[in-house]
Short mmCIF file of C-alpha atoms and ligand atoms in Angstrom, two decimals:
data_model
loop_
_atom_site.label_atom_id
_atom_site.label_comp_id
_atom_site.label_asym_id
_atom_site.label_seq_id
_atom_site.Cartn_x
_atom_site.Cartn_y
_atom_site.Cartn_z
CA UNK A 1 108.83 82.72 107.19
CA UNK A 2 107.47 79.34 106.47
CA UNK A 3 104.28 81.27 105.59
CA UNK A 4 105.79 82.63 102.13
CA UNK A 5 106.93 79.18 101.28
CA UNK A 6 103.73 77.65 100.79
CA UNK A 7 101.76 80.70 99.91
CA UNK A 8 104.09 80.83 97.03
CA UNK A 9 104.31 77.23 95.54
CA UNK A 10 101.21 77.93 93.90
CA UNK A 11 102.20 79.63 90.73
CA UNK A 12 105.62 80.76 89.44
CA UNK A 13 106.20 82.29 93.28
CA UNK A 14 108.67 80.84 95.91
CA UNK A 15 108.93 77.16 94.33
CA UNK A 16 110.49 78.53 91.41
CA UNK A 17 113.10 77.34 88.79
CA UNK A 18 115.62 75.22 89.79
CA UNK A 19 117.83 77.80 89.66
CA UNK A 20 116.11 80.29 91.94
CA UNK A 21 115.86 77.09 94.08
CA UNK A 22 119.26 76.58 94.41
CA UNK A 23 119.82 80.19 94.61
CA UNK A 24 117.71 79.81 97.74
CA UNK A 25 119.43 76.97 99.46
CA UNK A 26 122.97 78.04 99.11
CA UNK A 27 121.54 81.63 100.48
CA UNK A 28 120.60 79.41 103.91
CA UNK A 29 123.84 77.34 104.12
CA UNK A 30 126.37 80.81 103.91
CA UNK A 31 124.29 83.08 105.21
CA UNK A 32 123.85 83.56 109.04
CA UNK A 33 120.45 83.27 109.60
CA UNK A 34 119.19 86.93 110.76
CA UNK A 35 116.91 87.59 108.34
CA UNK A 36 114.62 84.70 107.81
CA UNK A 37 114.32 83.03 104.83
CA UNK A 38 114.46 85.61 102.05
CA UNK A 39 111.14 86.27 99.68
CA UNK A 40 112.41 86.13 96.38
CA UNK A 41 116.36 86.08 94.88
CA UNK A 42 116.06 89.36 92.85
CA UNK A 43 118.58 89.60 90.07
CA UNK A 44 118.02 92.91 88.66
CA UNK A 45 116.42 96.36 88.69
CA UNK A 46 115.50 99.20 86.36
CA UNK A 47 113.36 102.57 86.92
CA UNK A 48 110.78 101.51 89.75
CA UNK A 49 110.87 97.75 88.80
CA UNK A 50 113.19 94.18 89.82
CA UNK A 51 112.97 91.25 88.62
CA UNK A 52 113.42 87.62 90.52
CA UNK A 53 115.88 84.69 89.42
CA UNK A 54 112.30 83.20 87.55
CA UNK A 55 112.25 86.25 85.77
CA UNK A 56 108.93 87.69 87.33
CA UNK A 57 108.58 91.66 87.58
CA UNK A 58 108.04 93.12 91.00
CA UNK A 59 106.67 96.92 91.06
CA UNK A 60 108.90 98.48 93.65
CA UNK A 61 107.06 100.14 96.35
CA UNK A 62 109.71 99.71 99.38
CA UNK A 63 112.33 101.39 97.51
CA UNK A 64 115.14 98.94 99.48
CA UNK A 65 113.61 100.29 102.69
CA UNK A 66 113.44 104.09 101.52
CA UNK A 67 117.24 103.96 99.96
CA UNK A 68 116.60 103.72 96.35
CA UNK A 69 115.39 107.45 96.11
CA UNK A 70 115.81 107.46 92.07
CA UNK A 71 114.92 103.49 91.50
CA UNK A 72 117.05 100.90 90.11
CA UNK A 73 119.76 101.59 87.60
CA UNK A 74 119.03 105.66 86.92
CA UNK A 75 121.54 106.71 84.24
CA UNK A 76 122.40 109.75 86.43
CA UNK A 77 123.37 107.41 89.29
CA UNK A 78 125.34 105.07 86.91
CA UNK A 79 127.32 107.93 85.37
CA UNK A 80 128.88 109.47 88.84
CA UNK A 81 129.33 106.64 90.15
CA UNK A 82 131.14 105.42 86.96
CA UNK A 83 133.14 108.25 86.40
CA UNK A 84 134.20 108.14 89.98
CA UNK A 85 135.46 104.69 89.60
CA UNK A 86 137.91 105.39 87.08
CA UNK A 87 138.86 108.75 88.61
CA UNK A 88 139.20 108.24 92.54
CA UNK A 89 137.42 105.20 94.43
CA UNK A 90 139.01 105.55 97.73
CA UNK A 91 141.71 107.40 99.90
CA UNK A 92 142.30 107.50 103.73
CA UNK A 93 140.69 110.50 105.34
CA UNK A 94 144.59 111.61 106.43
CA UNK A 95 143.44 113.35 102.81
CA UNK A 96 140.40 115.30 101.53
CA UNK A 97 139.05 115.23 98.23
CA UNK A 98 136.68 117.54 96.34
CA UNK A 99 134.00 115.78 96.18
CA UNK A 100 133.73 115.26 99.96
CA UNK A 101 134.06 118.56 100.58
CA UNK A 102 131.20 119.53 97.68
CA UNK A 103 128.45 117.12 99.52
CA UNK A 104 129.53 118.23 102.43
CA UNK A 105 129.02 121.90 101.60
CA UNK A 106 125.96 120.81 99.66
CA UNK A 107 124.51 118.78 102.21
CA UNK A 108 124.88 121.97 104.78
CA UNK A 109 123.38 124.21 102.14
CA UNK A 110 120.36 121.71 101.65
CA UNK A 111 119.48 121.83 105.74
CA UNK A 112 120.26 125.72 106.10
CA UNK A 113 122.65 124.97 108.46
CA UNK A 114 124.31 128.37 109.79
CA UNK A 115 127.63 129.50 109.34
CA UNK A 116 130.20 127.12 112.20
CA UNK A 117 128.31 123.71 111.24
CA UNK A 118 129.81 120.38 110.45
CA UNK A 119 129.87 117.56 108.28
CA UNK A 120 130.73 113.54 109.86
CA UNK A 121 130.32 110.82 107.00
CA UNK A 122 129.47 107.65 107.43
CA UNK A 123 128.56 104.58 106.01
CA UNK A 124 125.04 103.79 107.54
CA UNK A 125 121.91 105.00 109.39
CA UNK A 126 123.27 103.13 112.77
CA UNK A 127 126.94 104.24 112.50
CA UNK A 128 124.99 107.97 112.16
CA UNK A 129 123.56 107.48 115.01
CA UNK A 130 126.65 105.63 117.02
CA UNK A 131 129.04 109.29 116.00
CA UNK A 132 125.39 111.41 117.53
CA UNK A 133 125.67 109.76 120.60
CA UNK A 134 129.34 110.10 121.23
CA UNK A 135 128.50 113.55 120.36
CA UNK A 136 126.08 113.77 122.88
CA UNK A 137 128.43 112.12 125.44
CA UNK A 138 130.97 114.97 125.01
CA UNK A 139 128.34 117.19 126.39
CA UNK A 140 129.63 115.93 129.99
CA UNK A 141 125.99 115.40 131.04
CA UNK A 142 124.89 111.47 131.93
CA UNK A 143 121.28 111.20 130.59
CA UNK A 144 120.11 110.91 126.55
CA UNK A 145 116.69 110.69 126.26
CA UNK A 146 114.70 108.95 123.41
CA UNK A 147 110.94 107.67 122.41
CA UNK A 148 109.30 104.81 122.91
CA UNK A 149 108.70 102.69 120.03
CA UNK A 150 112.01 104.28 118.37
CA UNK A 151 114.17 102.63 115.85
CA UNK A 152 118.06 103.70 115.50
CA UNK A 153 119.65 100.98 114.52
CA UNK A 154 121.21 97.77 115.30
CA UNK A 155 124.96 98.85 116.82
CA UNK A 156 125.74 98.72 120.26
CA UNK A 157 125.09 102.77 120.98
CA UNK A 158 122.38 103.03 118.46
CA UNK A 159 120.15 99.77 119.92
CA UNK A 160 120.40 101.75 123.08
CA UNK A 161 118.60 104.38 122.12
CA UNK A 162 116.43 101.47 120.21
CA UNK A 163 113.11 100.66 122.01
CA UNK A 164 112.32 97.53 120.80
CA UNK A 165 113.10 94.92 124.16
CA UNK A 166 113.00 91.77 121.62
CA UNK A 167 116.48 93.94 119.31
CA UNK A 168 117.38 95.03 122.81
CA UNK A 169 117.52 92.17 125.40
CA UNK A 170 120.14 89.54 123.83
CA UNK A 171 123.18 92.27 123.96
CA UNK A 172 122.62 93.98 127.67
CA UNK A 173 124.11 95.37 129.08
CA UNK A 174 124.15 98.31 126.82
CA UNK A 175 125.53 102.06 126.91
CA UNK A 176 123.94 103.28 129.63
CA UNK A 177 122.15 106.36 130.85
CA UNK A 178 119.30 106.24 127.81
CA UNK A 179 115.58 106.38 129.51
CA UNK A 180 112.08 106.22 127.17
CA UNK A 181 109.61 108.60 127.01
CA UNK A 182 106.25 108.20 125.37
CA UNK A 183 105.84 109.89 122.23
CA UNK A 184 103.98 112.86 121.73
CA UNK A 185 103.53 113.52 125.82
CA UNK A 186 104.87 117.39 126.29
CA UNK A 187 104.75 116.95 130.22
CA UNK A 188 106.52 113.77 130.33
CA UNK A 189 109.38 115.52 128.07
CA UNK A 190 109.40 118.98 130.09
CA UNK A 191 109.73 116.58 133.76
CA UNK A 192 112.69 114.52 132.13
CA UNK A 193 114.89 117.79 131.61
CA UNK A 194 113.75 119.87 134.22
CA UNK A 195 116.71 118.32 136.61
CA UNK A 196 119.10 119.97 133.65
CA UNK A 197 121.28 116.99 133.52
CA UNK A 198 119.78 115.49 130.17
CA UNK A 199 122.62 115.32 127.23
CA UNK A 200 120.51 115.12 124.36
CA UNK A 201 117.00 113.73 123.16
CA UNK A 202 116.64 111.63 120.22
CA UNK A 203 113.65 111.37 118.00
CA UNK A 204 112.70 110.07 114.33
CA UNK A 205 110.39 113.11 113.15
CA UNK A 206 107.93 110.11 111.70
CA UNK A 207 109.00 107.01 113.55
CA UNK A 208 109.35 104.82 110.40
CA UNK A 209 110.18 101.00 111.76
CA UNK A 210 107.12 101.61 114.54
CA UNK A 211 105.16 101.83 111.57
CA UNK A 212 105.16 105.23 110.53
CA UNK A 213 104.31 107.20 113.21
CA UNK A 214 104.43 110.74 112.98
CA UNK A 215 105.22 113.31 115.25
CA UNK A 216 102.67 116.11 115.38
CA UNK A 217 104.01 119.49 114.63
CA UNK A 218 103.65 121.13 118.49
CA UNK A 219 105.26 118.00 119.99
CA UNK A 220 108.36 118.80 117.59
CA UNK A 221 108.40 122.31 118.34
CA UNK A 222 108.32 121.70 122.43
CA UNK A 223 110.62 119.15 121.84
CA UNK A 224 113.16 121.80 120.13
CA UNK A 225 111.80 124.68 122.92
CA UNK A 226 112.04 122.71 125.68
CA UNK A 227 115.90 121.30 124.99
CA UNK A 228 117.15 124.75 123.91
CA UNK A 229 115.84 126.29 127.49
CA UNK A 230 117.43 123.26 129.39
CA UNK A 231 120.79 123.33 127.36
CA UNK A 232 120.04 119.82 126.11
CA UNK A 233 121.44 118.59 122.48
CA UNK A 234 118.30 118.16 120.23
CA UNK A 235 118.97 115.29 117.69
CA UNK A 236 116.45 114.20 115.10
CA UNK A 237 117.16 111.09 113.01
CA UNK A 238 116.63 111.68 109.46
CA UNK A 239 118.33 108.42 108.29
CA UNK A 240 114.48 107.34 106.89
CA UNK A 241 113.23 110.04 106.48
CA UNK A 242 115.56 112.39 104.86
CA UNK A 243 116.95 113.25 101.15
CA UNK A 244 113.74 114.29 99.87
CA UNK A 245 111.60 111.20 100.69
CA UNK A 246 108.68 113.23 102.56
CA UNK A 247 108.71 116.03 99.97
CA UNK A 248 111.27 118.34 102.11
CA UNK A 249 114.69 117.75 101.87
CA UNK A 250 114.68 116.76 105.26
CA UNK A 251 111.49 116.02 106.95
CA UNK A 252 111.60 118.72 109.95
CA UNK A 253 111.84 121.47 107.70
CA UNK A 254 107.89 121.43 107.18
CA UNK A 255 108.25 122.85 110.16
CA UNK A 256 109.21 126.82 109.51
CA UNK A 257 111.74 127.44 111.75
CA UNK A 258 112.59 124.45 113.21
CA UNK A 259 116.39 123.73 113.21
CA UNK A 260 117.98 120.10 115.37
CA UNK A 261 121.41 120.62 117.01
CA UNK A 262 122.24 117.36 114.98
CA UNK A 263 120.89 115.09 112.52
CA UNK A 264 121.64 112.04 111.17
CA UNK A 265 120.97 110.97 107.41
CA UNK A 266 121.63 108.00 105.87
CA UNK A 267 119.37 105.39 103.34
CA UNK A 268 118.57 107.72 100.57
CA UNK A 269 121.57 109.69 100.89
CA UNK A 270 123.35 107.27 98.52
CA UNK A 271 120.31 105.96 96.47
CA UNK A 272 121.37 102.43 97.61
CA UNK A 273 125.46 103.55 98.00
CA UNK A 274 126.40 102.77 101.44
CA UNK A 275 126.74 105.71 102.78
CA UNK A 276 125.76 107.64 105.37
CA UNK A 277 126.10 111.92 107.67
CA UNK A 278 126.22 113.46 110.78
CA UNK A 279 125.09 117.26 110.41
CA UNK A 280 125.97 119.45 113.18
CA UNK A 281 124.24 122.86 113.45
CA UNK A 282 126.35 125.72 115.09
CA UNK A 283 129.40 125.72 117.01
CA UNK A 284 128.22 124.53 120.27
CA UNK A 285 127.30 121.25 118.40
CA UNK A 286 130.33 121.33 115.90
CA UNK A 287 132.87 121.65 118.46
CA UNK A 288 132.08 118.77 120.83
CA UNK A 289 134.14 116.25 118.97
CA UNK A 290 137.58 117.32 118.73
CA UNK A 291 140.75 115.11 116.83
CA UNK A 292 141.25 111.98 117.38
CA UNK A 293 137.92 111.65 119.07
CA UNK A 294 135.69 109.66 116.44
CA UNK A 295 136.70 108.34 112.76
CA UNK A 296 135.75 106.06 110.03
CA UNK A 297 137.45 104.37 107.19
CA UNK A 298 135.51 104.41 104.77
CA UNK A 299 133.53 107.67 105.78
CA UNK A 300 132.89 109.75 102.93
CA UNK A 301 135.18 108.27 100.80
CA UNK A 302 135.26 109.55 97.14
CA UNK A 303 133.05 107.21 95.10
CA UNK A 304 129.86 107.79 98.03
CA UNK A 305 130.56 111.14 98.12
CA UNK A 306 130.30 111.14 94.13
CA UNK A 307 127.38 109.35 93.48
CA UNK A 308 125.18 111.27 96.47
CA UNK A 309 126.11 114.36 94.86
CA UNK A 310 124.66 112.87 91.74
CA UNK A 311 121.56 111.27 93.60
CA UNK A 312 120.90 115.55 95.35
CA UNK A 313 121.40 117.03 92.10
CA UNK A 314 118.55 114.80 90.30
CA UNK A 315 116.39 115.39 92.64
CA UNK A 316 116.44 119.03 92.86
CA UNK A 317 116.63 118.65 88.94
CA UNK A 318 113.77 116.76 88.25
CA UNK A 319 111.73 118.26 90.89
CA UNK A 320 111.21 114.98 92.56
CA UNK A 321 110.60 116.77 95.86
CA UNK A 322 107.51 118.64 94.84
CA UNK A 323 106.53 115.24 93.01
CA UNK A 324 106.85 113.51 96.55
CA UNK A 325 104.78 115.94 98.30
CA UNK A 326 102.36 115.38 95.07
CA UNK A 327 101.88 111.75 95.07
CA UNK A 328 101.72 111.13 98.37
CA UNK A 329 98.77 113.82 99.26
CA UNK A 330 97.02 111.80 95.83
CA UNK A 331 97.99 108.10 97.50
CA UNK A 332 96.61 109.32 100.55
CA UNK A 333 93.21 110.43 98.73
CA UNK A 334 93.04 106.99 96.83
CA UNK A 335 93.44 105.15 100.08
CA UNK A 336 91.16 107.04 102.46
CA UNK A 337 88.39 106.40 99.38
CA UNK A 338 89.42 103.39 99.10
CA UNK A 339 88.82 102.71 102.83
CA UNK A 340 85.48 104.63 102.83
CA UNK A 341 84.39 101.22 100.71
CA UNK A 342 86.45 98.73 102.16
CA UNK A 343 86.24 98.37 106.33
CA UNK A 344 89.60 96.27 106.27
CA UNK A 345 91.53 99.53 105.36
CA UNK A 346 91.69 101.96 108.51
CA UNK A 347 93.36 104.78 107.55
CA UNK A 348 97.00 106.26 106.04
CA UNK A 349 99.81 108.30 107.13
CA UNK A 350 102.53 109.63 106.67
CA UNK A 351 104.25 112.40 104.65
CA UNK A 352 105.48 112.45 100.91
CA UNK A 353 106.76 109.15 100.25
CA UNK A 354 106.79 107.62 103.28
CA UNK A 355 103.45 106.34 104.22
CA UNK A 356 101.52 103.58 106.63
CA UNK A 357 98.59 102.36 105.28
CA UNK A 358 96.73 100.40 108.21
CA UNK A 359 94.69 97.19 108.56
CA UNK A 360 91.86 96.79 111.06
CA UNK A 361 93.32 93.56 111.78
CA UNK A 362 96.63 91.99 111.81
CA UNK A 363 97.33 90.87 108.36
CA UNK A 364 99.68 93.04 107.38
CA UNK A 365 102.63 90.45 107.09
CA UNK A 366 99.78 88.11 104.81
CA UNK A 367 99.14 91.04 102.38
CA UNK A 368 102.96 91.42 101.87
CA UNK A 369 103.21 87.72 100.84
CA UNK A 370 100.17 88.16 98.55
CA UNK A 371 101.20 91.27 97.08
CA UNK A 372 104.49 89.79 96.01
CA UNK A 373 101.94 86.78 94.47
CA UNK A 374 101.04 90.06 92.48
CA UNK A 375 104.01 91.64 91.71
CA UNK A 376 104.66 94.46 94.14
CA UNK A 377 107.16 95.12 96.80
CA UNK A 378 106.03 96.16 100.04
CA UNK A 379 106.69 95.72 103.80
CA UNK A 380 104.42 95.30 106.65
CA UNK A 381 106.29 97.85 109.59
CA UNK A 382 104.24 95.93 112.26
CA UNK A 383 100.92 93.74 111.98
CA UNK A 384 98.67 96.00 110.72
CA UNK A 385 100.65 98.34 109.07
CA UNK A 386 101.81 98.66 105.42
CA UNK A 387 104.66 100.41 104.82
CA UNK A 388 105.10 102.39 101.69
CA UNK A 389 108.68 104.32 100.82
CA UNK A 390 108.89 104.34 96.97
CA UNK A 391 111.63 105.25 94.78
CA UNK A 392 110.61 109.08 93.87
CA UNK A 393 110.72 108.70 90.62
CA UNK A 394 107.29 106.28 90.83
CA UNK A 395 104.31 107.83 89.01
CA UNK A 396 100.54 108.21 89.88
CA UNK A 397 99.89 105.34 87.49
CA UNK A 398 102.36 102.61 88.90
CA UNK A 399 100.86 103.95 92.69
CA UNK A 400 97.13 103.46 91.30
CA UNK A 401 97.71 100.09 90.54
CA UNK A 402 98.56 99.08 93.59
CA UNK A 403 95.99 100.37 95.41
CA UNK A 404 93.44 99.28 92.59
CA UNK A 405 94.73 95.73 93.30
CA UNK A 406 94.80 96.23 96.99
CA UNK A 407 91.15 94.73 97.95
CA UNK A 408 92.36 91.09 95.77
CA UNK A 409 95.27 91.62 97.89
CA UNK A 410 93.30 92.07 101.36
CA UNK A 411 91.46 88.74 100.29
CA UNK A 412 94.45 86.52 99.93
CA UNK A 413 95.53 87.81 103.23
CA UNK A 414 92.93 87.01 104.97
CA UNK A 415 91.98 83.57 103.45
CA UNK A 416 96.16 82.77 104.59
CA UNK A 417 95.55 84.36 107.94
CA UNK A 418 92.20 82.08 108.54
CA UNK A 419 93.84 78.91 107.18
CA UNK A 420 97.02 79.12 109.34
CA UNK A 421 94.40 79.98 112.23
CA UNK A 422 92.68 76.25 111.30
CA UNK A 423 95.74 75.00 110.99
CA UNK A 424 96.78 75.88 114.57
CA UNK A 425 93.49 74.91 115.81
CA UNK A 426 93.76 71.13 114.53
C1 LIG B 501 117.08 102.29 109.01
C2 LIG B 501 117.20 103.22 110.12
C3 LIG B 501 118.36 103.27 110.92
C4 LIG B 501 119.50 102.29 110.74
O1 LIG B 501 120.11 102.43 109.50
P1 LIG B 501 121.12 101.29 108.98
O2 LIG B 501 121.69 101.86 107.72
O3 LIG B 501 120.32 100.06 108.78
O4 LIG B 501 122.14 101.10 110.03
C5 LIG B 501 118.42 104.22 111.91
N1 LIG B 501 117.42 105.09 112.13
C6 LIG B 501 116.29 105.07 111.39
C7 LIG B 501 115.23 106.07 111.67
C8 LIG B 501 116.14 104.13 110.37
O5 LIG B 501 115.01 104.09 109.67
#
């Protein structure tokens, strides 16, 4: 992370006030150091925008990793979660309350779940995921299978179904029994559950920390056909891609027809409130954790519950699905022109919101550091790919501008990358 140090002593970037510098230092004498050295201290948000302890604006086009569905500070978001607070923040769940029991409902509703599914709240994507797999556990069968290149999260149960060897390898052994299949590969998937032993398969519908890969439509549909005729659990992980951010409620349902066993949902279900759901579809699914098997303090506690019923209801209100599905087929046409002029820009994908815009060489992490130079918020998913996961609320405008400035931004990048090539070589 050195690299956004000295890109950004140049102007008012990373040297900053003195305030923003101290900011900075007491972040990396209390913090455990798992994240690097963060980019910028960012004091405040509002609509689509943040601002940094120097009081520079930042156009928000990472959304908090795909969380902040309706941006920073939307009055609807602010008023639940207000009202909640002086009404009901918090009981044990030895006690319902109605608003647990309306998002629930609501969130069953929203995936046209059929009549003998089930609601599990949580407070993250990972926990989600942890509750799927004791779910798939209960199944009595010994093998879960999930995709190469998959990201579930960073919890014991969920990095086992995690790919990545680097997240992986420091905490083996984990829960066993979880093999990798390449994505996309019908034959490979029809082999592994032939022997009709296989609990449950796993799979994002776009794999979003790979770098937004998606799954094509027939894989998904095999995937569902082949688990339903071998009696395996089909789970899809919705935690990034859910809530509306590629233009469906929940991404598989572009897909006519296509219903998991179980999904998990978390990020935008909150709009940046912790928290977090376990759908299960039927009774097969429903029934396989019985009392006392799983739980959760803070699970769909009042106050979450409140303000994701708040976050749904604008965005069914304000249309900001359709608007997803809008601006990212326009994004998507802006880029591909874009890269018809510009051989650094390879292609996008994606769906809605949620798009990977990639580099024909590795630069990605350099054009993140520039674009912050800039004033917009983006990640780089892997080398050469630019991630993309908006609030919804953005506009065509604010999405323009990026990709107007995204050539200047390309240059930076690669004038850092060939200077901290020189640099290596002497
Ligand atoms: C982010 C993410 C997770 C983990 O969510 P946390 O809230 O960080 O635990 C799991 N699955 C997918 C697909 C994700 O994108």
């Amino acid at each position: 992370m050195s690299e956004t140090q000295t890109q950004g002593t140049t102007t008012q970037g990373r040297a900053g006030t003195p305030d923003a510098q101290d900011l900075a230092g007491r972040y990396s004498h209390s913090m455990i150091g798992v994240f690097g050295t963060p980019q910028r201290v960012l004091v405040r948000g509002e609509g689509t925008h943040v601002w940094d302890a120097d009081g520079k604006e930042y156009l928000d086009l990472l959304g908090g990793i795909a969380v902040n569905a309706l941006g920073h500070a939307h009055p609807d978001v602010v008023a639940a979660m207000t009202k909640q607070a002086g009404t009901l923040v918090h009981v044990s769940n030895f006690f319902a309350t109605p608003t647990q029991i309306e998002l629930a409902e609501r969130l069953l509703e929203l995936a046209k779940a059929p009549e003998g599914s089930g609601v599990f709240f949580t407070n993250s994507g990972t926990e989600s995921n942890e509750a799927a797999f004791k779910i798939a556990r209960r199944t009595g069968r010994p093998r879960i299978l999930a995709l190469e290149k998959s990201f579930h999260g960073r919890t014991m149960g969920a990095l086992a179904l995690t790919h990545k060897e680097a997240y992986r390898a420091p905490f083996e052994p984990l829960p066993g029994g979880v093999e990798f299949l390449p994505a996309g590969d019908t034959a490979a998937l029809e082999a592994a559950l032939a022997p009709g032993d296989v609990a449950a398969l796993v799979l994002e519908p776009i794999q979003g920390e790979a770098g937004v890969l998606p799954l094509t439509e027939e894989y998904l549909r095999a995937a569902r056909e082949l688990t339903a005729r071998h009696g395996a659990l089909l789970i899809l992980d919705e935690v990034q891609t859910g809530v509306g951010r590629t233009g469906e409620w929940f991404a598989h349902q572009a897909i006519g027809g296509l219903q998991p066993d179980v999904m998990t949902l978390a990020k935008g279900l909150g709009g940046g409130f912790p928290i977090g759901a376990v759908l299960t579809f039927g009774e097969h699914a429903t029934g396989l954790l019985s009392p006392g098997q799983h739980g959760t303090t803070f699970g769909g506690n009042p106050l979450g519950a409140a303000v994701s019923l708040a976050v749904l209801g604008t965005l069914a209100e304000d249309g900001l699905l359709e608007k997803a599905r809008t601006l990212g087929t326009q994004l998507q046409a802006r880029i591909l022109e874009l890269a018809g002029r510009d051989p650094r820009i390879t292609g996008v994908r994606g769906a809605g919101l949620l798009q990977g815009i990639t580099l024909a060489a590795p630069i990605a992490p350099q054009v993140v550091v520039a674009a912050l130079e800039h004033g917009f918020i983006l990640n780089a998913a892997n080398p050469s790919t630019l991630r993309l996961a908006p609030p919804l609320i953005i506009t065509d405008e604010e999405l323009g501008s990026f990709v107007e400035a995204l050539p200047a931004l390309l240059d930076a990048a690669e004038r850092a990358a060939a200077s901290t090539t020189d640099e290596k070589r002497s």
